[in-house]
Tab-separated table of C-alpha atoms in Angstrom:
chain	number	residue	atom	x	y	z
A	1	MET	CA	-20.944	-54.204	122.768
A	2	LYS	CA	-23.707	-56.934	122.933
A	3	ARG	CA	-27.019	-55.598	122.243
A	4	SER	CA	-29.933	-56.707	124.648
A	5	GLU	CA	-33.543	-57.469	123.203
A	6	PRO	CA	-35.769	-54.495	123.318
A	7	GLN	CA	-37.739	-53.901	126.403
A	8	LYS	CA	-40.935	-52.006	127.314
A	9	VAL	CA	-40.675	-48.587	128.746
A	10	ALA	CA	-43.047	-49.666	131.668
A	11	GLY	CA	-40.711	-52.571	132.729
A	12	VAL	CA	-37.379	-50.534	132.782
A	13	MET	CA	-38.641	-47.238	134.401
A	14	PRO	CA	-38.849	-48.521	137.860
A	15	ALA	CA	-35.137	-49.677	137.997
A	16	TYR	CA	-34.242	-46.246	136.101
A	17	PHE	CA	-36.360	-44.506	139.047
A	18	GLU	CA	-34.462	-46.617	141.833
A	19	ALA	CA	-31.172	-45.586	140.113
A	20	LEU	CA	-31.823	-41.914	140.261
A	21	GLY	CA	-33.089	-42.166	143.936
A	22	ILE	CA	-36.416	-40.641	143.260
A	23	ALA	CA	-38.675	-44.113	143.235
A	24	ASP	CA	-39.976	-43.339	146.646
A	25	LYS	CA	-41.253	-39.695	145.785
A	26	ILE	CA	-42.775	-41.123	142.874
A	27	ASN	CA	-44.479	-43.730	144.814
A	28	GLU	CA	-45.617	-40.956	147.148
A	29	ALA	CA	-46.967	-38.962	144.381
A	30	ARG	CA	-48.860	-42.076	142.904
A	31	LEU	CA	-50.426	-42.694	146.295
A	32	MET	CA	-51.879	-38.987	146.765
A	33	LEU	CA	-53.493	-39.538	143.288
A	34	LYS	CA	-54.759	-42.730	144.303
A	35	TRP	CA	-56.235	-41.022	147.628
A	36	GLU	CA	-58.411	-39.024	144.994
A	37	GLU	CA	-59.140	-41.922	142.964
A	38	GLN	CA	-60.069	-44.597	145.680
A	39	MET	CA	-61.825	-42.134	148.130
A	40	GLY	CA	-64.853	-41.021	145.894
A	41	GLU	CA	-66.280	-37.390	144.969
A	42	VAL	CA	-67.460	-36.778	148.453
A	43	ILE	CA	-64.319	-37.356	150.474
A	44	ARG	CA	-62.356	-35.833	147.696
A	45	ARG	CA	-64.166	-32.483	147.904
A	46	LYS	CA	-63.730	-32.577	151.805
A	47	THR	CA	-60.060	-33.155	151.589
A	48	THR	CA	-58.066	-29.827	151.761
A	49	HIS	CA	-54.468	-31.074	151.956
A	50	LEU	CA	-52.393	-34.378	151.651
A	51	GLU	CA	-48.797	-34.513	152.663
A	52	ILE	CA	-46.404	-37.660	153.423
A	53	LYS	CA	-43.829	-37.272	155.854
A	54	ASN	CA	-41.795	-40.575	157.359
A	55	LYS	CA	-44.315	-42.908	155.873
A	56	VAL	CA	-47.163	-41.269	157.405
A	57	LEU	CA	-50.019	-39.629	155.333
A	58	TYR	CA	-51.344	-36.716	156.609
A	59	VAL	CA	-54.749	-35.685	155.570
A	60	SER	CA	-56.664	-32.307	156.115
A	61	ILE	CA	-60.353	-32.888	156.103
A	62	SER	CA	-62.898	-30.130	156.379
A	63	SER	CA	-65.881	-32.396	157.946
A	64	ALA	CA	-65.400	-33.211	161.442
A	65	PRO	CA	-67.832	-36.129	161.285
A	66	LEU	CA	-66.455	-37.357	158.023
A	67	ARG	CA	-62.841	-37.109	159.872
A	68	GLY	CA	-64.024	-39.394	162.644
A	69	ASN	CA	-65.544	-41.960	160.227
A	70	LEU	CA	-62.292	-42.163	158.459
A	71	LEU	CA	-60.522	-42.458	161.669
A	72	MET	CA	-62.310	-45.536	162.541
A	73	LYS	CA	-61.263	-46.853	159.152
A	74	ARG	CA	-57.749	-45.883	159.121
A	75	GLU	CA	-55.983	-49.358	158.853
A	76	HIS	CA	-58.229	-50.490	155.832
A	77	LEU	CA	-57.480	-47.219	154.184
A	78	VAL	CA	-53.415	-47.805	154.581
A	79	GLN	CA	-53.808	-51.138	153.187
A	80	LEU	CA	-56.188	-49.924	150.319
A	81	LEU	CA	-54.093	-47.256	149.253
A	82	ASN	CA	-50.601	-49.454	149.523
A	83	ASP	CA	-52.323	-51.898	147.457
A	84	ALA	CA	-53.587	-49.424	145.095
A	85	VAL	CA	-49.924	-48.468	144.485
A	86	GLY	CA	-48.398	-51.784	144.749
A	87	THR	CA	-46.007	-51.324	147.145
A	88	THR	CA	-45.847	-50.288	151.182
A	89	VAL	CA	-45.679	-46.189	150.760
A	90	ILE	CA	-47.150	-45.539	154.066
A	91	ASN	CA	-47.814	-47.346	157.444
A	92	ASP	CA	-50.326	-44.965	158.990
A	93	ILE	CA	-52.589	-42.139	158.401
A	94	VAL	CA	-53.236	-38.996	160.547
A	95	PHE	CA	-56.527	-37.026	159.995
A	96	ARG	CA	-56.544	-33.436	160.654
């Protein structure tokens, strides 16, 4: 058996997750964490629920004015979150 050079764990894990079939779920979880990081304290406090279904992020916001403001920035937020994760995880955001 031929031995290969040692590899860093960070370089091996994405392929391992893909082989297990859980890469999409891990990326979805990472994106939801990025929501909290990218949106800031005010939006984080007003966010009551996050869920991803069929590449759509569903966000429950407890403030109607904030919901309207975020709705106008929806396309920018999709790009921002996908860039933060490093791959396309969502195609749209629905604010509730």
